[in-house]
Structure formats: C-alpha cells, structure tokens
Short mmCIF file of C-alpha atoms in Angstrom, two decimals:
data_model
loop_
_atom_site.label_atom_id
_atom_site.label_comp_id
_atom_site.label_asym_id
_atom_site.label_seq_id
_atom_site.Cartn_x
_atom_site.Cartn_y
_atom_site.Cartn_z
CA UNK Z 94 146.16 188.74 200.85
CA UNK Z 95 144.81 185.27 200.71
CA UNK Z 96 142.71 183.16 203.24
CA UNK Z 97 143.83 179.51 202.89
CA UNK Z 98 142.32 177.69 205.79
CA UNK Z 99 138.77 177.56 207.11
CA UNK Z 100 137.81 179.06 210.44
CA UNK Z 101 134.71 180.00 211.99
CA UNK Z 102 134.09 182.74 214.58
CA UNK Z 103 130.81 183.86 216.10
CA UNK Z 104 127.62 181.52 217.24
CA UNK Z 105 124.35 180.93 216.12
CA UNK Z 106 122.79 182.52 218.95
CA UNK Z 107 120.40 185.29 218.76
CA UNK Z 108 122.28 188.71 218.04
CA UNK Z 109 125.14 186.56 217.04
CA UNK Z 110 126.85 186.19 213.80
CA UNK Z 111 128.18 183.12 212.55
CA UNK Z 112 131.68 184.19 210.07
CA UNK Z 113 133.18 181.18 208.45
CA UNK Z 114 135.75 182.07 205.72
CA UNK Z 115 137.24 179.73 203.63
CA UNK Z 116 139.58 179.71 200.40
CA UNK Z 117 137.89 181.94 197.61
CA UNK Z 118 136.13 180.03 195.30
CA UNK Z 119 137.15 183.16 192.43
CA UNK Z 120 139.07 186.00 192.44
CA UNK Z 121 138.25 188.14 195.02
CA UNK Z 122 135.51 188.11 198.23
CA UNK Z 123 132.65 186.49 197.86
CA UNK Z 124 130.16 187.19 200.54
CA UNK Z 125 127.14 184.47 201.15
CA UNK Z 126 124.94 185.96 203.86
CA UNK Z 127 122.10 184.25 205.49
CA UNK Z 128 120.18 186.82 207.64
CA UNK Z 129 116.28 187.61 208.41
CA UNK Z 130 116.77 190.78 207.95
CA UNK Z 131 118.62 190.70 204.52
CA UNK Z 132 116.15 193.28 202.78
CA UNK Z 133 116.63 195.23 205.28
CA UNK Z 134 120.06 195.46 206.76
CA UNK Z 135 121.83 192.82 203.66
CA UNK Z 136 123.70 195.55 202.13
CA UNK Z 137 124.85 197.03 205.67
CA UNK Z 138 126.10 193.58 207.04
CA UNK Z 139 128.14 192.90 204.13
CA UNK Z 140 129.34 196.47 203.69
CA UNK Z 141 130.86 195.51 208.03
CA UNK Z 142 132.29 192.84 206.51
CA UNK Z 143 133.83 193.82 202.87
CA UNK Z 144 134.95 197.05 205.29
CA UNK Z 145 136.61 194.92 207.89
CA UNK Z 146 138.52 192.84 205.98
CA UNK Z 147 139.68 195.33 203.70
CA UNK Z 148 141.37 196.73 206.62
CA UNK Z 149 143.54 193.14 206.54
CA UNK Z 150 144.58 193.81 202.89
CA UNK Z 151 142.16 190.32 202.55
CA UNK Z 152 140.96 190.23 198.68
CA UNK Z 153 140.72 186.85 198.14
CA UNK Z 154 138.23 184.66 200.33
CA UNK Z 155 135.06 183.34 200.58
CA UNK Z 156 133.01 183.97 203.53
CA UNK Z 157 129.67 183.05 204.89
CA UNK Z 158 127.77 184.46 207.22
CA UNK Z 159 124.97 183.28 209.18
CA UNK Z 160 123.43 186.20 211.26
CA UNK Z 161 121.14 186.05 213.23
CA UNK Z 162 120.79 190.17 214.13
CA UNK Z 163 123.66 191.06 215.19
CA UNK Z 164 124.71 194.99 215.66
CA UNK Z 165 127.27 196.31 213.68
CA UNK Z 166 130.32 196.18 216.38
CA UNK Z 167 129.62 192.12 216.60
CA UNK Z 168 129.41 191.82 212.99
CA UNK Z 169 133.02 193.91 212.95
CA UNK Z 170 134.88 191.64 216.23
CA UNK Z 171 133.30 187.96 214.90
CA UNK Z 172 135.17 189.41 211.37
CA UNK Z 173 138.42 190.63 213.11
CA UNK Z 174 138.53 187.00 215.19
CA UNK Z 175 137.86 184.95 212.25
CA UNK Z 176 140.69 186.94 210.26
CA UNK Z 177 142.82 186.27 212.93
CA UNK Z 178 142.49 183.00 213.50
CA UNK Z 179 142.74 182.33 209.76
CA UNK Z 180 146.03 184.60 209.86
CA UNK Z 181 147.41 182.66 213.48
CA UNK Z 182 147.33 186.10 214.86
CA UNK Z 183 146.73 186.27 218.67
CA UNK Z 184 147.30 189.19 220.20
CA UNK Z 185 144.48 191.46 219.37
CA UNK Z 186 144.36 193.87 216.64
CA UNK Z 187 144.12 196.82 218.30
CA UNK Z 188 144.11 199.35 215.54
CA UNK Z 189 141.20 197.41 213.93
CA UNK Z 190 139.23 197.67 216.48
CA UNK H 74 121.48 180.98 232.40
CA UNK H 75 122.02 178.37 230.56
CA UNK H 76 125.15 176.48 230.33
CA UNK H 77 126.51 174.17 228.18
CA UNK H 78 128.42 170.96 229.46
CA UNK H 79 129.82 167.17 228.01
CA UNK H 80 127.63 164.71 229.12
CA UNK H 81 129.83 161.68 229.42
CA UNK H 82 127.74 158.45 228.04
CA UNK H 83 130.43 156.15 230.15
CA UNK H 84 129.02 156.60 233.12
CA UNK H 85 125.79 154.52 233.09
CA UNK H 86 123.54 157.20 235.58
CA UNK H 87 123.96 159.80 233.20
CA UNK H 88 123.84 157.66 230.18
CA UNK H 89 120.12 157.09 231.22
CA UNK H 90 119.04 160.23 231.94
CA UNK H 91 120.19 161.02 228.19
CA UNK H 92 118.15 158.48 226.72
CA UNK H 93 115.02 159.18 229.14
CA UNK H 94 115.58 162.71 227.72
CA UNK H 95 115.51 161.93 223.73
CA UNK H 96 113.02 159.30 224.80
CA UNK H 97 110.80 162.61 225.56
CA UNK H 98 111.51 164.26 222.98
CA UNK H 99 110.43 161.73 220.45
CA UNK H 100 113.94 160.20 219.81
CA UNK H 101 113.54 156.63 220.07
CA UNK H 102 114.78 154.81 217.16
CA UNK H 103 118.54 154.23 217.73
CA UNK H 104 120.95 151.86 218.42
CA UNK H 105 123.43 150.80 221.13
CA UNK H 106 125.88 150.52 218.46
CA UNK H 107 124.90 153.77 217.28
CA UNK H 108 125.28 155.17 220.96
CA UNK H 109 128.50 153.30 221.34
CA UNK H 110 130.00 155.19 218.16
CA UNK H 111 129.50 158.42 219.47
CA UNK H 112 132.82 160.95 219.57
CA UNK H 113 130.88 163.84 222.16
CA UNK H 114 128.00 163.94 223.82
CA UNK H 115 126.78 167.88 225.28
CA UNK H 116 123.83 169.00 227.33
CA UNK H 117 122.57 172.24 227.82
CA UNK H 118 121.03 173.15 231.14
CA UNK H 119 119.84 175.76 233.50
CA UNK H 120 120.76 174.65 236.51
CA UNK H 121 120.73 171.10 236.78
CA UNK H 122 117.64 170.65 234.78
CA UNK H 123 118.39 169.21 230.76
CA UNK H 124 117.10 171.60 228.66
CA UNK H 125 118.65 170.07 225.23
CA UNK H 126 121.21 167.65 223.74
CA UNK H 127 123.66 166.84 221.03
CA UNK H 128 126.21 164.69 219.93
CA UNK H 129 128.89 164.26 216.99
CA UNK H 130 130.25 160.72 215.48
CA UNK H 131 133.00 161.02 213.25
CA UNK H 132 131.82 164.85 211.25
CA UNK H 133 128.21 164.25 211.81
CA UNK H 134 125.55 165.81 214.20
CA UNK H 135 123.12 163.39 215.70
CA UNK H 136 120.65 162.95 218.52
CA UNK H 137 119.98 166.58 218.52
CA UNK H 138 116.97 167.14 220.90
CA UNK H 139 115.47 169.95 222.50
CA UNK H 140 112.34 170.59 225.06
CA UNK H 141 109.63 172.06 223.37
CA UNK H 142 108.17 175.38 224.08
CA UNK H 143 108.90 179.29 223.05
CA UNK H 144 112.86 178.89 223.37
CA UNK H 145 113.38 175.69 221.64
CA UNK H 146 114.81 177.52 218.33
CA UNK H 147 117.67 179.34 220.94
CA UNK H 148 118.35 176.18 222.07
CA UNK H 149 118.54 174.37 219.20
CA UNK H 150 120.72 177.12 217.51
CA UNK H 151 122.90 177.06 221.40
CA UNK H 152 123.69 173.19 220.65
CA UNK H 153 124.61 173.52 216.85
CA UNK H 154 126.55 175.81 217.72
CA UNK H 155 128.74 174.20 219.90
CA UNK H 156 128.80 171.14 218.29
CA UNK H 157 130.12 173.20 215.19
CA UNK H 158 132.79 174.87 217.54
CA UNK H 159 133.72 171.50 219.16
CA UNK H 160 134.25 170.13 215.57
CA UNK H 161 136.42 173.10 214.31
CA UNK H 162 138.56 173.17 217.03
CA UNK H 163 139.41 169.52 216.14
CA UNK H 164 140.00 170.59 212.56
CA UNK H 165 136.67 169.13 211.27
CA UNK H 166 135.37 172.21 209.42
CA UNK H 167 132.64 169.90 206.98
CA UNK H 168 129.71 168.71 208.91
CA UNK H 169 126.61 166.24 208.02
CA UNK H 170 123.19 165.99 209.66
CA UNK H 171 120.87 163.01 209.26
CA UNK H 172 117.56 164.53 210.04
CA UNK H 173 114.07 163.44 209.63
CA UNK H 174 112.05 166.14 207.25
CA UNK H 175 110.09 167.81 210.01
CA UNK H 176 113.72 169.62 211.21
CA UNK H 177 115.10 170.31 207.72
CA UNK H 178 114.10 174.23 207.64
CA UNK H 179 115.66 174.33 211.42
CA UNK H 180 119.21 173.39 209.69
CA UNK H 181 118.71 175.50 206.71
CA UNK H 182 118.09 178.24 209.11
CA UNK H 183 121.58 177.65 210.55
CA UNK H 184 123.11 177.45 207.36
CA UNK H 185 122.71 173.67 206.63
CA UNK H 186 122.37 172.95 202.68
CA UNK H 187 119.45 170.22 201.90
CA UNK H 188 121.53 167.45 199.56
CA UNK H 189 118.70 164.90 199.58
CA UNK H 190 115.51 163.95 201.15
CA UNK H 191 112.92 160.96 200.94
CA UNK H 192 110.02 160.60 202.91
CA UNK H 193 111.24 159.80 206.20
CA UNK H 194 114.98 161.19 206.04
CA UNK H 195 117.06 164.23 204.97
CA UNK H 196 120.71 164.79 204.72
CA UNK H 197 122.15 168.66 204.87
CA UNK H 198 125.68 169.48 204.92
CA UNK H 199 127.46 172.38 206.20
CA UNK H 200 130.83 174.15 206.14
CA UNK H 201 134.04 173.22 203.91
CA UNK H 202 134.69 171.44 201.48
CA UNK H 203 131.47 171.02 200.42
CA UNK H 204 130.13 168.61 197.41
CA UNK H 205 131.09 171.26 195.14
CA UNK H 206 134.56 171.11 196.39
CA UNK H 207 134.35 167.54 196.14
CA UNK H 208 132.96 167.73 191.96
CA UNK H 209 136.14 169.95 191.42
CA UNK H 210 138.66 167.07 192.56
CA UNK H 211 136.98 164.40 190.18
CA UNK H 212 138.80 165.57 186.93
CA UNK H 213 136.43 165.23 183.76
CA UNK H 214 137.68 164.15 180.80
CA UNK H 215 137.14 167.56 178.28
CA UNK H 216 134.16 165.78 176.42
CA UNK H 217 132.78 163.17 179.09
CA UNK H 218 129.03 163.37 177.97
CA UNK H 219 129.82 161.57 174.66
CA UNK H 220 131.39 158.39 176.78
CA UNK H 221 129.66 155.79 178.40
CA UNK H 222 130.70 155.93 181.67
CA UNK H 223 130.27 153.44 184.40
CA UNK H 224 130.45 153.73 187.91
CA UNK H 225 131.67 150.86 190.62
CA UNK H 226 131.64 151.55 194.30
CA UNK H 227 133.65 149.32 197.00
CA UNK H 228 134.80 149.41 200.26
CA UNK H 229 137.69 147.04 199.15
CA UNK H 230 138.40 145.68 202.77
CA UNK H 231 140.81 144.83 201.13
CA UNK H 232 140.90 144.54 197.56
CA UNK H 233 140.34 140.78 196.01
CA UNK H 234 140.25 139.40 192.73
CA UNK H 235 136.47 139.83 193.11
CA UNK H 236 136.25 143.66 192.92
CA UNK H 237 138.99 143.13 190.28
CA UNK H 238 136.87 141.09 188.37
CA UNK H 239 133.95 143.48 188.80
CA UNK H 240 135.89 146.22 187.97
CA UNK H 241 137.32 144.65 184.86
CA UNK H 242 133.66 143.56 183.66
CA UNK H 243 132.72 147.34 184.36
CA UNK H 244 135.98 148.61 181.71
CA UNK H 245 135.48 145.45 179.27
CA UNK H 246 132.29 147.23 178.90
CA UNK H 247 132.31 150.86 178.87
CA UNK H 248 134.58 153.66 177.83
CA UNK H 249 135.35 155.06 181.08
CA UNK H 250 135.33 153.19 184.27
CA UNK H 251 134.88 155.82 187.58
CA UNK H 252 135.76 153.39 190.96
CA UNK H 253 134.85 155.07 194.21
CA UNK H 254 136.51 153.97 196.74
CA UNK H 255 134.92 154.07 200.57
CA UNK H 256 136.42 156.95 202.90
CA UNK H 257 135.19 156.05 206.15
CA UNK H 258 137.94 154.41 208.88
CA UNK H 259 135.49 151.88 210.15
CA UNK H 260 137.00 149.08 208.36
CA UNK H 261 139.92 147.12 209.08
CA UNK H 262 142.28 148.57 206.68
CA UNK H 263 142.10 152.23 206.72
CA UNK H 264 140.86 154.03 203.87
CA UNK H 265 144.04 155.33 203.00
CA UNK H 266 145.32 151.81 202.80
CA UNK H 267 142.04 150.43 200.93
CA UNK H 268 142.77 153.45 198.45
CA UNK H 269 146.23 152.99 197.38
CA UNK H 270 145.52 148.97 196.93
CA UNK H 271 142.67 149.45 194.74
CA UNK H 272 144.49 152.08 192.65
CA UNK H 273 147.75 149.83 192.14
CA UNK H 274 145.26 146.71 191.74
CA UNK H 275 143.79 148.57 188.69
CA UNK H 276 146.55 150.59 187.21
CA UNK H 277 147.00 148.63 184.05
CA UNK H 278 143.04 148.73 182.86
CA UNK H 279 143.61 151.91 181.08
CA UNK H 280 139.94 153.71 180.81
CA UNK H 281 139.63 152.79 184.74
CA UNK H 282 139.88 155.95 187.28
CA UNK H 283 139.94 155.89 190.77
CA UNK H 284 138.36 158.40 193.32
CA UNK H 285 137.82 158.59 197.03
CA UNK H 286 134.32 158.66 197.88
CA UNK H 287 134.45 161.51 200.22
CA UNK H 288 131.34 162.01 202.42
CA UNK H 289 129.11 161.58 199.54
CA UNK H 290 129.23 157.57 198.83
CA UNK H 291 128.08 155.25 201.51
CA UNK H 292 130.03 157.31 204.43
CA UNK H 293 129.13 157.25 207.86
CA UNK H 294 126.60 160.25 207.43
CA UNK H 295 124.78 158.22 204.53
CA UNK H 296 124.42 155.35 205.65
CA UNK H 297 125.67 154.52 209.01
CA UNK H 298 124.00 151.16 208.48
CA UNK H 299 126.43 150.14 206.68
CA UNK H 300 129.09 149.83 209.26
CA UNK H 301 126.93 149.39 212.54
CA UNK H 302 124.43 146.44 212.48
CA UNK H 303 121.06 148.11 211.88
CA UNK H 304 117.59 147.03 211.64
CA UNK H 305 115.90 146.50 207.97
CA UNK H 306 113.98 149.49 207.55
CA UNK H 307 116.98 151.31 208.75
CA UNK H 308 119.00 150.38 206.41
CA UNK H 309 116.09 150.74 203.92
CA UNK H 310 115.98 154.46 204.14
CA UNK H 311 119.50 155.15 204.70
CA UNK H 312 120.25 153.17 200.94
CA UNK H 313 117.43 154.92 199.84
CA UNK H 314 119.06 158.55 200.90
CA UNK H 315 122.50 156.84 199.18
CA UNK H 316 120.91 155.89 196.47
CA UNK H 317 118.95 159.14 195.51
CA UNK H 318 122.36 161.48 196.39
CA UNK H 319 124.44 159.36 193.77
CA UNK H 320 121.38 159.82 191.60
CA UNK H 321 120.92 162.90 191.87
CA UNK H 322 123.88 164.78 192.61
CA UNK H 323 127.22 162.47 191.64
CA UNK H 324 125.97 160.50 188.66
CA UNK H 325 125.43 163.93 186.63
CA UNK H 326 128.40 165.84 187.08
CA UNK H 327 130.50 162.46 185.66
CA UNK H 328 127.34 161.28 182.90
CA UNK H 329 127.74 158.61 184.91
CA UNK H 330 125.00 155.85 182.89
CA UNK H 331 125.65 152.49 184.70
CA UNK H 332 126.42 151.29 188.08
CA UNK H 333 128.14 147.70 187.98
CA UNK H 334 127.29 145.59 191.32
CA UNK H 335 128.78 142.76 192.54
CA UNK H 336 125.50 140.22 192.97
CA UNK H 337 125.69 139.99 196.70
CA UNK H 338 125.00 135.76 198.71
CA UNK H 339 126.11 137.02 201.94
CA UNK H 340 125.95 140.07 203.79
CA UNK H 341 122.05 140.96 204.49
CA UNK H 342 122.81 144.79 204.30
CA UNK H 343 124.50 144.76 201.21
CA UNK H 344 121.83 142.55 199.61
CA UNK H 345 118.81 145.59 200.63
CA UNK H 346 121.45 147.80 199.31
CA UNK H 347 121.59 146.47 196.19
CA UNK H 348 117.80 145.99 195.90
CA UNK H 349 117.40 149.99 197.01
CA UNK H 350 120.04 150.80 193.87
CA UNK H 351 118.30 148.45 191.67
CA UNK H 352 114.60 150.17 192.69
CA UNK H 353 116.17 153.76 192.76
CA UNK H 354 118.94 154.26 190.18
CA UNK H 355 116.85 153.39 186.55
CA UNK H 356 115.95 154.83 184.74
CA UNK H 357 118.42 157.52 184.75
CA UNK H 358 120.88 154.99 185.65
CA UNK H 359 121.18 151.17 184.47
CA UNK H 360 122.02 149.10 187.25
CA UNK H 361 124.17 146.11 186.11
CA UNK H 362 124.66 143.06 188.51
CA UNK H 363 127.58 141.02 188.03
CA UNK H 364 128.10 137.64 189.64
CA UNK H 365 130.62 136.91 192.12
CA UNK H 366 133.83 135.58 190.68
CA UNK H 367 134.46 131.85 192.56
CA UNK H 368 137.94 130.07 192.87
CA UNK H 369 137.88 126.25 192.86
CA UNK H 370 134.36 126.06 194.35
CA UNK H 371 134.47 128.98 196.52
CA UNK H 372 132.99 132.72 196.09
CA UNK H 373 136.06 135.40 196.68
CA UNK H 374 135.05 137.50 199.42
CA UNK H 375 136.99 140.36 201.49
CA UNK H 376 135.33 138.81 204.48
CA UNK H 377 136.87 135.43 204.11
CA UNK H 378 140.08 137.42 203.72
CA UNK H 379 139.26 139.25 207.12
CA UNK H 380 139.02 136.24 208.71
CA UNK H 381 142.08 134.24 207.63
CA UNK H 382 144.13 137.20 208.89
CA UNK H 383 142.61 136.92 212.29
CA UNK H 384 143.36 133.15 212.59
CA UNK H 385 146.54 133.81 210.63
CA UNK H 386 145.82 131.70 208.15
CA UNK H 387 146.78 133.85 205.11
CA UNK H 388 148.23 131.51 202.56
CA UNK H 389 144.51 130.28 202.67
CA UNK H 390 142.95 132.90 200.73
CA UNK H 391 146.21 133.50 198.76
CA UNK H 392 143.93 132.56 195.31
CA UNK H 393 141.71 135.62 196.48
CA UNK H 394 144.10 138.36 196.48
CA UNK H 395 146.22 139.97 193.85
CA UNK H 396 149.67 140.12 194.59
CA UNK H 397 149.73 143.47 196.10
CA UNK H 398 147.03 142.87 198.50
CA UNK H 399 148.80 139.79 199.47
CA UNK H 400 152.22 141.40 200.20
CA UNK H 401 151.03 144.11 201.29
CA UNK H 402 148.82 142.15 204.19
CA UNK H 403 152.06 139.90 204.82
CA UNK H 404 154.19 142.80 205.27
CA UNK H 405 151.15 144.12 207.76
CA UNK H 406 150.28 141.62 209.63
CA UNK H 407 150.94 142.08 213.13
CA UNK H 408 149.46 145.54 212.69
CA UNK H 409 146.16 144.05 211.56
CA UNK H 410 146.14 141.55 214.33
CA UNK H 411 146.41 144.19 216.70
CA UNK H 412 143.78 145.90 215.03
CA UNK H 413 141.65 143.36 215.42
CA UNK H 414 142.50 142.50 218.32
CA UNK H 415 141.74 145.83 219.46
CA UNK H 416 137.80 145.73 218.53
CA UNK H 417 137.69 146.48 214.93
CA UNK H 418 134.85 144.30 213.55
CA UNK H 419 135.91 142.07 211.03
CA UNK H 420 132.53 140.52 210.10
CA UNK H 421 130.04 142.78 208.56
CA UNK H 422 131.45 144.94 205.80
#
C-alpha cells in the first residue's frame, strides 16, 4: 500500500515523537529521522517504525521523524495514528496495538 | 501544568498584554499591519501567568517568543508544536519561519530546513511539499544548460500590456523565457485568476513558460513587505532574503542567467526591490532593467488599472490591458467591487 496524503502525529515535546509521512519520494519507505540519540538508539527507532508500518502492508511512503526520546510504545502509537489518519481509519487498530 | 490556549488579538486588554510580552522578550520590530494579518494567535501558560507565544499568518510561524530560563527549549518546542497541529488540521501541511539567525539551530532542532540566511534574517521551511517538490513541477527542457534562459517575476494584478511588453523583451532576447507568477491571495485578483491571465496573455510567444511561484518567489514568508506597508530596512532585508533564495536555490535548477525587470517610477518598495536584485543577483545572474512601456503619454501600470475598477471607470485604462484582461475584468466586475469594497488594498502592489 501507498500513503498519498500528508499527516502528522506526535509533538515535539520531550519523550515525544514527531511522525509526518508523506507520498514516497521512490519506491519504497524512506525513513528521515532526526533524534539526539541517533548513534545510539537510530537503528532501533526506525526498526519501530519500518516494523509498524509493515504491519499496514505500507511499502511506499516517506516519513520523517523528529524524536525527541521517545520509548518504543510512543514511537509504535504516534506510527499507528499517523497511518491511520493517512488511511481515514478511526476506530483504533486494535490488533496493532 | 502548562496549558496551551488562543489568545484572541480582538480584544484590545489581551492584545496588550501580548505585545508587553514579546516586548520582553526582545520582539519589538513589527507592525500593526503585520499584527492585523495574523490567522491565530496561542499562549502557553501555567496558570494565568504567559509563559510563551506564537502565531501563524497565512502558512508561516511568527512572533514566536518564549521566557527565558532552563525550560525555554520545552516551551519553545510546546508552541511549534501546536502551531504545526493547528496548521495541519486546516490542511496546511508546508510551513515557513522568518527568524533572525540567533534561533535558526532552535528550528533545525524541530525539523526546520535552513533555505537562506543573511546577516540579520533566516528563512527555514518545514513539512510538505517542500522546494524540492516544488523543482519537480518546473519541467526542464532535456538539455536546459545549453539555453539562455531568462527569468521574469510579476504579481500581474492584473496583467497589462506592460508585463506583456516586459515579457516579450525578455523572449525577443533569450531562448527560453521562465515567468513566475506571484502565489500569494493578498492581491485583488486572486492568484488563481492572476495565473490563468498571464498564461493566456502569453500563449502565442512560443519559448515563454509560465510557473506559479509557490512559496519560494516574493510570497508572504519572503517578503511580507511586499504586501503590508513596511519600513525601509524592512523591506531591505526581506529583498535581500528574496533575492539570495532565487540566487541561490531557483536560478540553478532552471540555468536561469538573466532576470528582466520592469524599471520601477512608482511604488517605493518595488524600487528597493529592484536595487536589492540589482546589488544581489550578478554576477551569477545579469539583471536586465527594462523601461516601462507608456501609452499616449502615460506609463501602463496595474495600479492605475486597480483604480479605474474601483471608480468604475474601466474603458479608461482599456489601452492598458490586453483583451483578455479586459473581458475578463468586465465580465468580473461587481465581484471586484465587492472585493474592494470589502478591504482589499488596491494601492500598493
């Protein structure tokens, strides 16, 4: 599946992410993070992500990220809401989460 | 706990406490008009004490201010925030800052991207579409670094025989001819209407394209200035910030070698505008200055156009306008009269 409208989920508060996807740029996700701790936890953030939105069947979006520490089940909901929001979805996604 | 709430500018108490508050904070340099323009004001507070603010005009952020002291980066990231929130759930999801330097790492931080910066300004962007997006929808031609291309830039409120004459000088010329066309809705006619009469008003000079210019070319984030009466050195950085992001950023992607400019008698911003380009642009860029076209004894001018359709006087400027512009203002009239009639200023640009 395809993202083909940009939404953003998440603030830039501290232990917040910031998720804003948008149409993919290429052919399949492309993942611009902006973290403090991206020698340390980059590869872990993105894998939350990549992870998360695989579980939508999503190959094809861009998505940026602006974290600013955020644990691994924030990383995973700010995903799941900006998915659904660029999907119209409203009820929650249960099984996701 | 803080909490964020709108601060509403209208009424006049609260409007003052505001401007005590950016007067603290080092925030003195703006406008009524400026203040005027403003889409959403918010404050965040603990309790009832002001503990930061920010507003939006049109996509852009401005008047962000914060107290100083250990929390001030929370605080600043708490009002970004929900000034990006209050902008995507209006469907805005590209946003501008006008900063001065001192704050550009702060937007970086948040995911801002630096597009150009003088001494005492810097504009960051953030979101989608971006200027890349924007490059992608100006269609090169396959080999457009062995052309000489020219650039012309009007707001075309509406389009006379003098930016046709401009533009005609520009494609006598050159090879290829790139028009951008204003995309702010500050003007009169909207800029889907300003569009659409410039590109009929030029279809038959065949090497002569026509783009929107998008957030990038004199818009409202670049040089507000240009459509709220500013002071000189104002306007003097803002065209320099214009000047150095066409430069810089535009000109190269389209080999873009000259800018044509219409020599300008009357409007006192447009005239340091054109004296910015002319100090900025070579010598990358040759700046070319074309005189005004006259009719009879008069210079052609959008403004004297403005005004005949306010006093209804129309058949006045009819030498001015191509036909077009002329029906199409006939067959508008009472719609621009209401416009104006409404508040839309009709005398600057």
């Amino acid at each position: 599946m395809e993202i083909k409208k940009t939404v953003i989920a998440g603030t830039l508060e501290s232990s917040d992410i910031q998720i804003t996807l948008s149409p993919a740029t290429g052919d399949n996700l492309e993942i611009e993070l902006e973290s403090d701790v991206l020698n340390q936890f980059g590869n872990q953030i993105k894998k939350v992500i990549t992870e998360t939105l695989q579980k939508f069947q999503i190959t094809k979006v861009h998505v940026k990220a602006i974290d600013q520490g955020a644990l691994d089940c924030v990383i995973r909901a700010r995903t799941i809401t900006a998915v659904q929001r660029a999907l119209g979805q409203t009820e929650p996604a249960w099984e996701e989460l | 706990m803080t909490k964020i709430r709108q601060i509403f500018l209208q009424i006049p108490s609260l409007k003052r406490k505001w401007e005590q508050f950016l007067h603290q904070q080092g925030l003195t340099s703006f406008s009524e008009a400026e203040v005027t323009n403003l889409d959403f004001t918010l404050g965040l507070y603990e309790g009832q004490k002001l503990l930061g603010t920010g507003s939006i005009s049109d996509n852009v952020l401005k008047f962000i201010a914060v107290i100083p002291g250990e929390l001030s980066a929370t605080y600043f990231n708490q009002i970004v925030s929900a000034l990006q929130s209050y902008l995507v759930q209006n469907g805005q999801t590209h946003m501008m800052v006008f900063t001065k330097p001192q704050y550009e790492a702060s937007f970086n931080y948040v995911g801002f991207k630096t597009l150009t910066k003088t001494i005492q300004g810097c504009l960051l962007e953030s979101g989608n579409p971006g200027i890349q997006q924007y490059f992608k929808n100006l269609p090169n031609v396959s080999n457009q670094n062995q052309h000489q291309v020219a650039a012309v830039v009007v707001n075309a409120n509406p389009f006379t025989m003098g930016h046709r004459y401009l533009i005609e000088k520009a494609a006598q010329e050159n090879e290829i001819v790139d028009v951008f066309v204003l995309s702010a809705n500050h003007s009169l006619f909207t800029s889907d209407e300003r569009f659409h009469l410039v590109k009929l008003g030029v279809a038959d000079f065949k090497n002569v394209r026509v783009f929107p210019g998008g957030s990038y070319l004199v818009s409202y984030a670049t040089f507000p200035a240009y459509f709220i009466v500013s002071k000189d050195n104002v306007i003097r950085y803002q065209t320099t910030l214009d000047a150095q992001l066409f430069r810089d950023q535009i000109a190269p992607v389209l080999n873009i070698k000259r800018r044509y400019l219409g020599d300008e008698p009357f409007s006192h911003t447009t005239n340091i505008y054109n004296q910015t380009l002319k100090a900025v642009l070579p010598p990358k860029i040759q700046v070319v200055i074309i005189p005004r076209l006259q009719q009879g004894n008069q210079i052609v001018t959008a403004t004297a156009v403005r005004q005949a359709i306010a006093h209804q006087e129309i058949t006045m400027v009819k030498d001015f306008l191509p036909e077009i512009t002329y029906q199409f203002i006939q067959d508008h009239q009472s719609e621009l009269l209401e416009r104006i009639g409404k508040g839309v200023n009709i005398s600057g640009n």
